[in-house]
Every structure is written in structure tokens, then in C-alpha cells.
mmCIF file of N, CA, C and O in Angstrom:
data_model
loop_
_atom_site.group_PDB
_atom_site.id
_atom_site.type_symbol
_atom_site.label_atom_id
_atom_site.label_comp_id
_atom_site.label_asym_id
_atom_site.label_seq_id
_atom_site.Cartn_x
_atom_site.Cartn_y
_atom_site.Cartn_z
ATOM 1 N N UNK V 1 -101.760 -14.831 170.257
ATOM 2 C CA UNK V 1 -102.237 -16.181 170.049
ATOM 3 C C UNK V 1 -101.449 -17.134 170.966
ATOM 4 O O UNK V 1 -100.233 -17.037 171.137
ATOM 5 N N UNK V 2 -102.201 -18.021 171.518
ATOM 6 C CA UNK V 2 -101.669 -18.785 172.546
ATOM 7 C C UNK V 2 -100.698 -20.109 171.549
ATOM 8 O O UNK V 2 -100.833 -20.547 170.406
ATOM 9 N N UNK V 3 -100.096 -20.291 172.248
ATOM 10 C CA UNK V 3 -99.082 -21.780 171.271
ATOM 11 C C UNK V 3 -99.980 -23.161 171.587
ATOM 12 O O UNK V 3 -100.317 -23.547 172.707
ATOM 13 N N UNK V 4 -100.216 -23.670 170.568
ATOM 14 C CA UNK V 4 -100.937 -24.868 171.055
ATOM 15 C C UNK V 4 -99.809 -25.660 171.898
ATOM 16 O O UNK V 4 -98.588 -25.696 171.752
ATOM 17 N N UNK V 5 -100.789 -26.371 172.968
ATOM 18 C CA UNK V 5 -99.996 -27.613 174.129
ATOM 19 C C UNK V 5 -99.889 -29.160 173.059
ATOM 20 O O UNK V 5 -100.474 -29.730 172.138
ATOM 21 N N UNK V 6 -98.784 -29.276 173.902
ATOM 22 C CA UNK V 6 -98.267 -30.985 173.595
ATOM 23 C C UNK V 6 -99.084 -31.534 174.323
ATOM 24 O O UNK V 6 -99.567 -31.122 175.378
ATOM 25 N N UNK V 7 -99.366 -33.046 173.453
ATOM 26 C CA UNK V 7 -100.579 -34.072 174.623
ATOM 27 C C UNK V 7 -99.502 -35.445 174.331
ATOM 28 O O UNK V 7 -98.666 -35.503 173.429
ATOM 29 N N UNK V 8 -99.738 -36.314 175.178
ATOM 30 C CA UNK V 8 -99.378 -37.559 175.099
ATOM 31 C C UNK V 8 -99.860 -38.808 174.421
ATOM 32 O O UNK V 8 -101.081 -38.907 174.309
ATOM 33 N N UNK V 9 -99.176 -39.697 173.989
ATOM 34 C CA UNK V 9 -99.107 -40.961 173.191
ATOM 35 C C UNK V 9 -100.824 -41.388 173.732
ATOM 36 O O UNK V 9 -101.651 -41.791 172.914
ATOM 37 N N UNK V 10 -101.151 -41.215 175.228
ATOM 38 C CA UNK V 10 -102.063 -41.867 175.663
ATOM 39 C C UNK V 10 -103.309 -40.939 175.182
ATOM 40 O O UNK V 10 -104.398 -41.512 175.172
ATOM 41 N N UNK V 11 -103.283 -39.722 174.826
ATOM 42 C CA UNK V 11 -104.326 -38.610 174.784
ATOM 43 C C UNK V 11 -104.087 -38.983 173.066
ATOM 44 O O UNK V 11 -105.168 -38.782 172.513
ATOM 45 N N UNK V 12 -103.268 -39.351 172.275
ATOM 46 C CA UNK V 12 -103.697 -39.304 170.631
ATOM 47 C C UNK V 12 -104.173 -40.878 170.610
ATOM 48 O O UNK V 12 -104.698 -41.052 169.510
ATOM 49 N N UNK V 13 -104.196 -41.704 171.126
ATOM 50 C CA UNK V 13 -104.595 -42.894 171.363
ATOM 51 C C UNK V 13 -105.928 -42.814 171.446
ATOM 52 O O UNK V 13 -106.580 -42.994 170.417
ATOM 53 N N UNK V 14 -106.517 -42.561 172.551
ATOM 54 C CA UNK V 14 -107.937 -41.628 172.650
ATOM 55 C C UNK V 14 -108.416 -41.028 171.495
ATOM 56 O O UNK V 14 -109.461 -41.555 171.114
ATOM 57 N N UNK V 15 -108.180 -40.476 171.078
ATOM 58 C CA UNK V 15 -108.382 -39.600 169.509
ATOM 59 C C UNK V 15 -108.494 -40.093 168.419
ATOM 60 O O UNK V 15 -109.325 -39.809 167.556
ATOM 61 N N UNK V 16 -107.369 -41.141 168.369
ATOM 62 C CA UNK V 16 -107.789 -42.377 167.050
ATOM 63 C C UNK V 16 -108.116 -43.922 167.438
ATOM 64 O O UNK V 16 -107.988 -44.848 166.636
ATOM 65 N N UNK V 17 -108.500 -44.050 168.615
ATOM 66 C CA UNK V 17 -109.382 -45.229 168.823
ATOM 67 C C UNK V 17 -108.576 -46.462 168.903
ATOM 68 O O UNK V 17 -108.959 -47.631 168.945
ATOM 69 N N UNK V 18 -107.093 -45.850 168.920
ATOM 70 C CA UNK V 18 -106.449 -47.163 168.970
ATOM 71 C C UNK V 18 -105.310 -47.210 170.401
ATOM 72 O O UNK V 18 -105.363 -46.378 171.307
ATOM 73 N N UNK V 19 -104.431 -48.226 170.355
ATOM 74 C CA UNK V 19 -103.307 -48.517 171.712
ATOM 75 C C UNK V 19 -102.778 -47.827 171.941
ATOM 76 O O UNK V 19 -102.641 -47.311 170.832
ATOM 77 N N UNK V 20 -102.075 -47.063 172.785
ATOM 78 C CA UNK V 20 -100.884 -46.470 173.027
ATOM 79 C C UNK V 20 -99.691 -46.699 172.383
ATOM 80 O O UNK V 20 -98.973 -46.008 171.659
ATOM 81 N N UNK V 21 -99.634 -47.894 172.833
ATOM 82 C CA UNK V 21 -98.486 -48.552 172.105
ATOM 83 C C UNK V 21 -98.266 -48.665 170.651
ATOM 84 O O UNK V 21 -97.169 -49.018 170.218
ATOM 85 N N UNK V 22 -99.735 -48.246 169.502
ATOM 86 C CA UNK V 22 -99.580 -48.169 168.375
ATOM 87 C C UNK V 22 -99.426 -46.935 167.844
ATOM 88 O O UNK V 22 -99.174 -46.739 166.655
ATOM 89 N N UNK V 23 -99.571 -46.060 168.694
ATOM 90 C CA UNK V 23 -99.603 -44.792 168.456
ATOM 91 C C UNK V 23 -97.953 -44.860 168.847
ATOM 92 O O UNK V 23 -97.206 -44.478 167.947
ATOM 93 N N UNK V 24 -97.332 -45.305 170.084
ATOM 94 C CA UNK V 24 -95.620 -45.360 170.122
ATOM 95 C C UNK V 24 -94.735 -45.669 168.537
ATOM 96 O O UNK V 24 -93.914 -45.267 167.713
ATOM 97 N N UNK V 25 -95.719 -46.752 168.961
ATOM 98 C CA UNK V 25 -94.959 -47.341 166.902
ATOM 99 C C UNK V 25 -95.415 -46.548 166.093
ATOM 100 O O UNK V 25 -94.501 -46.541 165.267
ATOM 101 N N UNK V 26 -96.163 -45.869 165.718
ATOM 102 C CA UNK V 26 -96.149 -45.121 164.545
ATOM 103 C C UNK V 26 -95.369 -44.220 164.661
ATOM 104 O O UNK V 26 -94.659 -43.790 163.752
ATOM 105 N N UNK V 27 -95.412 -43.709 166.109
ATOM 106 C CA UNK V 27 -93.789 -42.409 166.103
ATOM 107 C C UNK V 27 -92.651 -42.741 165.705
ATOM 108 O O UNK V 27 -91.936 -42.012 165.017
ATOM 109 N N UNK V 28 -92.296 -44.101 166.170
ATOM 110 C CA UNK V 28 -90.965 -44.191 165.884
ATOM 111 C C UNK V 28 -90.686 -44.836 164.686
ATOM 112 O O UNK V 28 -89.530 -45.240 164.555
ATOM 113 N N UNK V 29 -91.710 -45.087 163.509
ATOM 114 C CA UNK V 29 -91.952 -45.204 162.437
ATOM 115 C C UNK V 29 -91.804 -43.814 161.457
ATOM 116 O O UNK V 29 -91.475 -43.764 160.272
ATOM 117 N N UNK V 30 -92.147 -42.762 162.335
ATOM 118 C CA UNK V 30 -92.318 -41.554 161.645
ATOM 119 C C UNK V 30 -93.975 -41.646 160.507
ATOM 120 O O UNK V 30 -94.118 -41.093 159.416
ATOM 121 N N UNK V 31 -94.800 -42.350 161.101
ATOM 122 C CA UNK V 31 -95.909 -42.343 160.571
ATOM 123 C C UNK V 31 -96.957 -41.304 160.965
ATOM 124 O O UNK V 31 -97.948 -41.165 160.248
ATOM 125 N N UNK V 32 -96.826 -40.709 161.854
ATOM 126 C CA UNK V 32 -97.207 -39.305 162.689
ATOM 127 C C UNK V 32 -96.244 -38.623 163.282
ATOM 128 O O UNK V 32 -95.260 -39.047 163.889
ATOM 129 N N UNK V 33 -96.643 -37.356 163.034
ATOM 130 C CA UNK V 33 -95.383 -36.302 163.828
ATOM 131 C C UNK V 33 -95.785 -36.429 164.758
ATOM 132 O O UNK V 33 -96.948 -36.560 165.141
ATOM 133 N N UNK V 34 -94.292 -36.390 165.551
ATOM 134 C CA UNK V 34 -93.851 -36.356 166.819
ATOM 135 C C UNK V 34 -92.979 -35.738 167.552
ATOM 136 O O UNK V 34 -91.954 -35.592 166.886
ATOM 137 N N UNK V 35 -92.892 -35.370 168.432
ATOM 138 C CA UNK V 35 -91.648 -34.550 169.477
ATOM 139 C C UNK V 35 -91.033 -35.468 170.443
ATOM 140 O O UNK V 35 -91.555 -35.564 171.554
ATOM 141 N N UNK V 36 -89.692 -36.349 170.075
ATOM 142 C CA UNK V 36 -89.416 -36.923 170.964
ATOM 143 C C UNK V 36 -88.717 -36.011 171.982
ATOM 144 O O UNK V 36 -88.048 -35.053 171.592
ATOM 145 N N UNK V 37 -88.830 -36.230 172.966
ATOM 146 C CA UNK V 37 -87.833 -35.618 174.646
ATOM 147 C C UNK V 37 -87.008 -37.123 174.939
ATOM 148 O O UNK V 37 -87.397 -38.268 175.172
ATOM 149 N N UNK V 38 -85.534 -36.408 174.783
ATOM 150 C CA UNK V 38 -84.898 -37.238 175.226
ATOM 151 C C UNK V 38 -84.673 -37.109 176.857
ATOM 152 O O UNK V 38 -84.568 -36.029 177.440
ATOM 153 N N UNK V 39 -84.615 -38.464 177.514
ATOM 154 C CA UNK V 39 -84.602 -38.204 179.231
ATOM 155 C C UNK V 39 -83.260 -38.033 179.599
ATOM 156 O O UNK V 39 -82.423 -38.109 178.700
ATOM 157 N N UNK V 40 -82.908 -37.825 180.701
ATOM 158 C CA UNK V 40 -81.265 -37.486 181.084
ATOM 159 C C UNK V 40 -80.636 -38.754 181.657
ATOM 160 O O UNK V 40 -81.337 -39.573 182.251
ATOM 161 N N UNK V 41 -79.615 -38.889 181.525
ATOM 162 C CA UNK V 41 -79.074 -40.530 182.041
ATOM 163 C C UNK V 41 -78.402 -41.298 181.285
ATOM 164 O O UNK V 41 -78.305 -41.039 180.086
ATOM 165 N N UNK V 42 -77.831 -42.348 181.817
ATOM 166 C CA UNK V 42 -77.933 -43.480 181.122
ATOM 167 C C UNK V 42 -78.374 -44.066 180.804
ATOM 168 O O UNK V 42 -78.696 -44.927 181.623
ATOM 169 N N UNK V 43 -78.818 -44.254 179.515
ATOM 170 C CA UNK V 43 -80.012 -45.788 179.312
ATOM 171 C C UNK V 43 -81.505 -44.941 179.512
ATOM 172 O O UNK V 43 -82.510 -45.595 179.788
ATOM 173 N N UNK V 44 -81.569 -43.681 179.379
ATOM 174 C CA UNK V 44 -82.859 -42.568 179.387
ATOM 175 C C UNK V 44 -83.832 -43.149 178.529
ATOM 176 O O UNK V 44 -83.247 -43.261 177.452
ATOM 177 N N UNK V 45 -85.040 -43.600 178.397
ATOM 178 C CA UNK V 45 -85.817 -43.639 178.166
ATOM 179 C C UNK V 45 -86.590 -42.580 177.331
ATOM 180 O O UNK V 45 -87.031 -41.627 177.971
ATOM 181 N N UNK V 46 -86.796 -42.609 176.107
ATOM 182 C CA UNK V 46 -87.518 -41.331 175.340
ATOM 183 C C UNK V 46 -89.122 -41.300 175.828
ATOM 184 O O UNK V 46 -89.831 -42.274 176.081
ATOM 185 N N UNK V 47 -89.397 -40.183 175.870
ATOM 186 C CA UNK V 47 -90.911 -39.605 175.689
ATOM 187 C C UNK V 47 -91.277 -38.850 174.613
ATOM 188 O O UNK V 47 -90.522 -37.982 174.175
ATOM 189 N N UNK V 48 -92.416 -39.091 174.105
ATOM 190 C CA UNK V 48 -92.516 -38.813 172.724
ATOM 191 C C UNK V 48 -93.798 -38.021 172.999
ATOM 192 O O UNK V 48 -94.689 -38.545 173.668
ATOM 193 N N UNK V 49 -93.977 -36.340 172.339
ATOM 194 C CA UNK V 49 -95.337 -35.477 172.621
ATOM 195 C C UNK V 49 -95.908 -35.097 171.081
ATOM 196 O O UNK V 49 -95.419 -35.206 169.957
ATOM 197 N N UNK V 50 -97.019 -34.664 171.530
ATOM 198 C CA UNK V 50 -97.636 -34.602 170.104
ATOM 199 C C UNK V 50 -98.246 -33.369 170.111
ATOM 200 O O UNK V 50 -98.335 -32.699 171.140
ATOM 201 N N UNK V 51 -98.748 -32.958 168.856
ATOM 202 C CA UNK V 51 -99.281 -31.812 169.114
ATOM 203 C C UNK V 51 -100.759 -32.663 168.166
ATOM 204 O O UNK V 51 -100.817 -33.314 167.123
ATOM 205 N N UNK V 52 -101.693 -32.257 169.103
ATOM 206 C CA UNK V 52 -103.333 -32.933 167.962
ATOM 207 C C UNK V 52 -103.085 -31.969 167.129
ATOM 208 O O UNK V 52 -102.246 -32.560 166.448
ATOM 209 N N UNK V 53 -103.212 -30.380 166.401
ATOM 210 C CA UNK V 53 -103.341 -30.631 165.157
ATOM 211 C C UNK V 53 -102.159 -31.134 163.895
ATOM 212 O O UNK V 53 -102.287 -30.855 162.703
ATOM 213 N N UNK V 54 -101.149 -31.835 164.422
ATOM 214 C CA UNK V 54 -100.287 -32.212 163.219
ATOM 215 C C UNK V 54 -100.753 -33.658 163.458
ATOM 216 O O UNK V 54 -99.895 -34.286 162.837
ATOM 217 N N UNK V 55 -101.485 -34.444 163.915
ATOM 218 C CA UNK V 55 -101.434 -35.678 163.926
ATOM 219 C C UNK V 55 -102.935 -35.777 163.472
ATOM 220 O O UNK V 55 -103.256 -36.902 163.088
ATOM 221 N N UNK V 56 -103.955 -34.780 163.440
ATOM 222 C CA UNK V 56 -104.929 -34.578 162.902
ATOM 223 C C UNK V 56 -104.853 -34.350 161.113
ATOM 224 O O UNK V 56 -105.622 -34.906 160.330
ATOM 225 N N UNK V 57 -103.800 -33.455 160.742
ATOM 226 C CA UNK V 57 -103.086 -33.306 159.304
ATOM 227 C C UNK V 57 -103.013 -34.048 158.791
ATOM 228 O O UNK V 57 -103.469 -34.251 157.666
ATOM 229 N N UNK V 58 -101.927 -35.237 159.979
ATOM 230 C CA UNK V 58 -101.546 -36.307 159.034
ATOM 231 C C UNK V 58 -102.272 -37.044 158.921
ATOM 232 O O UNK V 58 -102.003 -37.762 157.958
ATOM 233 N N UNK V 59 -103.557 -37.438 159.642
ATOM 234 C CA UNK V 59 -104.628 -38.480 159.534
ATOM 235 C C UNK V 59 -105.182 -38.127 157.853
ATOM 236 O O UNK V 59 -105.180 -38.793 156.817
ATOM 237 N N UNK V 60 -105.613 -36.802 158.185
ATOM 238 C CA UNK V 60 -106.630 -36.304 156.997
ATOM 239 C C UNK V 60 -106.240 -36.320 155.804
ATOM 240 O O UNK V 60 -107.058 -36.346 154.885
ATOM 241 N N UNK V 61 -104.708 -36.306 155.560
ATOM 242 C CA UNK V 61 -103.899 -36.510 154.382
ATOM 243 C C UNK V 61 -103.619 -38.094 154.262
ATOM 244 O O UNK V 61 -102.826 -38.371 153.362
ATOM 245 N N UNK V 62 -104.037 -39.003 154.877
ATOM 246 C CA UNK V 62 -104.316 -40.343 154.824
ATOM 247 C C UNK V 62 -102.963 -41.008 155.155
ATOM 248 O O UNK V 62 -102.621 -41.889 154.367
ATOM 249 N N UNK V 63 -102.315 -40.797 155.961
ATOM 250 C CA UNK V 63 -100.096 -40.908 155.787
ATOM 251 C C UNK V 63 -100.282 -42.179 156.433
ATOM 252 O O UNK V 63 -99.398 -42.954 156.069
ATOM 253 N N UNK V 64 -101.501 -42.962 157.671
ATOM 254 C CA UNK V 64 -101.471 -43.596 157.838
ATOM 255 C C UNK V 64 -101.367 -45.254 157.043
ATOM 256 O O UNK V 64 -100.987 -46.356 157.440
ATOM 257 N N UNK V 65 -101.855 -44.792 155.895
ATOM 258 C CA UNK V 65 -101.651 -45.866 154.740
ATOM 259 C C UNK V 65 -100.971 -45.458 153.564
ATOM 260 O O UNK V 65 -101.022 -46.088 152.508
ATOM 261 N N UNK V 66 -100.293 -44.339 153.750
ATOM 262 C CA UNK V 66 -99.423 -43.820 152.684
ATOM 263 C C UNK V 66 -97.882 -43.685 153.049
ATOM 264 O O UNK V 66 -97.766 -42.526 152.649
ATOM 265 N N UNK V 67 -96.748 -43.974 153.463
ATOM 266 C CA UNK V 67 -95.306 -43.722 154.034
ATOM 267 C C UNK V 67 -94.921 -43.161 152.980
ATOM 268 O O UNK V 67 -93.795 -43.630 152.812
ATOM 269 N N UNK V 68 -95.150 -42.381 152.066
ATOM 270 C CA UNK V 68 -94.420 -41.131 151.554
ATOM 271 C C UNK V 68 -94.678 -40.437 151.459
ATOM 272 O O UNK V 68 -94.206 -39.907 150.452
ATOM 273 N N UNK V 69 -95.425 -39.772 152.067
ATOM 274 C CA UNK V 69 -96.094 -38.797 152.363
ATOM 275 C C UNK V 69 -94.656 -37.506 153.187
ATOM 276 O O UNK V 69 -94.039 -37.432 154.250
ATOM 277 N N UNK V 70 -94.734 -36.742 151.910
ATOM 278 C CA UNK V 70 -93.378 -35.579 152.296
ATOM 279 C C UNK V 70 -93.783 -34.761 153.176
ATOM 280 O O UNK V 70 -93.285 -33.638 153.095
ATOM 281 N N UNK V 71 -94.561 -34.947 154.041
ATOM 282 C CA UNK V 71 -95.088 -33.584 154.663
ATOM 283 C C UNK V 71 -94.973 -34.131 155.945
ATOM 284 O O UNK V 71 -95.423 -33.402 156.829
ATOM 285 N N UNK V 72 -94.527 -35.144 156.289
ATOM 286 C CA UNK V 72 -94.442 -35.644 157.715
ATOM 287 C C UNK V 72 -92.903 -36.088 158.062
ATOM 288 O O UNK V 72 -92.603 -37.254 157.805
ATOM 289 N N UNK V 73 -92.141 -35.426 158.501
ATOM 290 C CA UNK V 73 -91.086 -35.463 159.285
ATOM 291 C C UNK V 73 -90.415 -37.201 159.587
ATOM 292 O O UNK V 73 -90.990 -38.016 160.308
ATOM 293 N N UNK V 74 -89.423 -37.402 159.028
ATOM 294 C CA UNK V 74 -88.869 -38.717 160.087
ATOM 295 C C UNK V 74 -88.007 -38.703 161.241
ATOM 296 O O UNK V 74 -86.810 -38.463 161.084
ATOM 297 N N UNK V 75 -88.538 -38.960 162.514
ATOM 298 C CA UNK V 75 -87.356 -38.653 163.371
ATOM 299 C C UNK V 75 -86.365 -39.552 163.487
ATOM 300 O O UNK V 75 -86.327 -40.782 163.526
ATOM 301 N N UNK V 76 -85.607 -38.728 163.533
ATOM 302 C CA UNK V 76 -84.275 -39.950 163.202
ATOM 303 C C UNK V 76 -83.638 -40.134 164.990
ATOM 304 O O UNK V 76 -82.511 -40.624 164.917
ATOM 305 N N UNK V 77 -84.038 -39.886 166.451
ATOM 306 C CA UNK V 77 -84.336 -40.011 167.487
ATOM 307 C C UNK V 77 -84.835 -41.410 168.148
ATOM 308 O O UNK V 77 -85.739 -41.909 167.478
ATOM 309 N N UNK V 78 -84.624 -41.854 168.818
ATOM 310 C CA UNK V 78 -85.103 -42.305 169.735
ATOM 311 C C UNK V 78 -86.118 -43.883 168.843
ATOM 312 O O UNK V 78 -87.307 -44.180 168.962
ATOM 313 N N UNK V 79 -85.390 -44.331 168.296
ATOM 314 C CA UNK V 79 -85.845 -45.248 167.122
ATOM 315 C C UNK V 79 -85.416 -46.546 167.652
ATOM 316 O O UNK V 79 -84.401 -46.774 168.309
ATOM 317 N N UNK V 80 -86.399 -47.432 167.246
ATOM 318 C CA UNK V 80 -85.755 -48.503 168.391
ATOM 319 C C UNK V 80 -84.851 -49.306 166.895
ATOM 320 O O UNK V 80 -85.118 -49.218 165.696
ATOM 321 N N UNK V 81 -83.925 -49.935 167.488
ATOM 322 C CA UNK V 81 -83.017 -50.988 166.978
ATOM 323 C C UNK V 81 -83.388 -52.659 166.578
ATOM 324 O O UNK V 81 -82.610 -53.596 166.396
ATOM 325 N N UNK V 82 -84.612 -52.625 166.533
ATOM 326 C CA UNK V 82 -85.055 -54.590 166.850
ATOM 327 C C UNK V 82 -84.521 -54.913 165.971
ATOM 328 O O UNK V 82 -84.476 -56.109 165.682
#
């Protein structure tokens, strides 16, 4: 069995009809699983990958309007500070 591929913030964006950038915030919300990659450097910049069927899971289990939902991971990564 092949391993399913990682897609990007911009490819689950596509998928649920909404921004990139809201799909960013929900990662770093931990409102959808996510795979952050940390970059190398100083001051590295995270990239965050997804896999469609865990962000498909979490849709269908409704997590988008539910935050306790135990079945979805918080990353404690790459979280912004505002």
C-alpha cells in the first residue's frame, strides 16, 4: 500500500472553499491536523502539510465548530505569539 502524500495549506483551501490563510489559522489553532516542518535558520519560517484524509475526518466529525474534539492533535509548534 502506497503512503498517502502531504498537500499544502493552498490544496486544503481548495477543498474547503475557503483562504489559505484560514486554513493557516486553523493549524495553528489545532482546529485541523497538521504537520508542521520546521525551516532551518534563524527566524525559519514554518510550513505546515496536510494529509486530505485527516482533514477530511476532522471536517466530518464537525471539529470545525467543536474545539474539543479529542481526536485532533494540538500542535504545540510553530504557534504564533500575537
Amino acid at each position: 500500500m502506497t503512503p498517502e502524500t502531504f498537500v499544502t495549506a493552498d490544496d486544503i483551501a481548495e477543498h474547503l472553499k475557503v483562504t489559505r490563510r484560514q486554513v493557516l489559522e486553523m493549524a495553528r489553532k489545532g482546529l485541523i491536523p497538521a504537520h508542521p516542518l520546521i525551516g532551518q535558520g534563524k527566524g525559519a519560517r514554518c510550513m505546515w502539510r496536510f494529509r486530505l484524509s485527516e482533514v477530511a475526518d476532522a471536517v466530518a466529525r464537525n471539529v470545525l465548530t467543536s474545539q474539543d474534539d479529542a481526536g485532533i492533535r494540538n500542535p504545540t509548534v510553530c504557534q504564533r505569539s500575537d
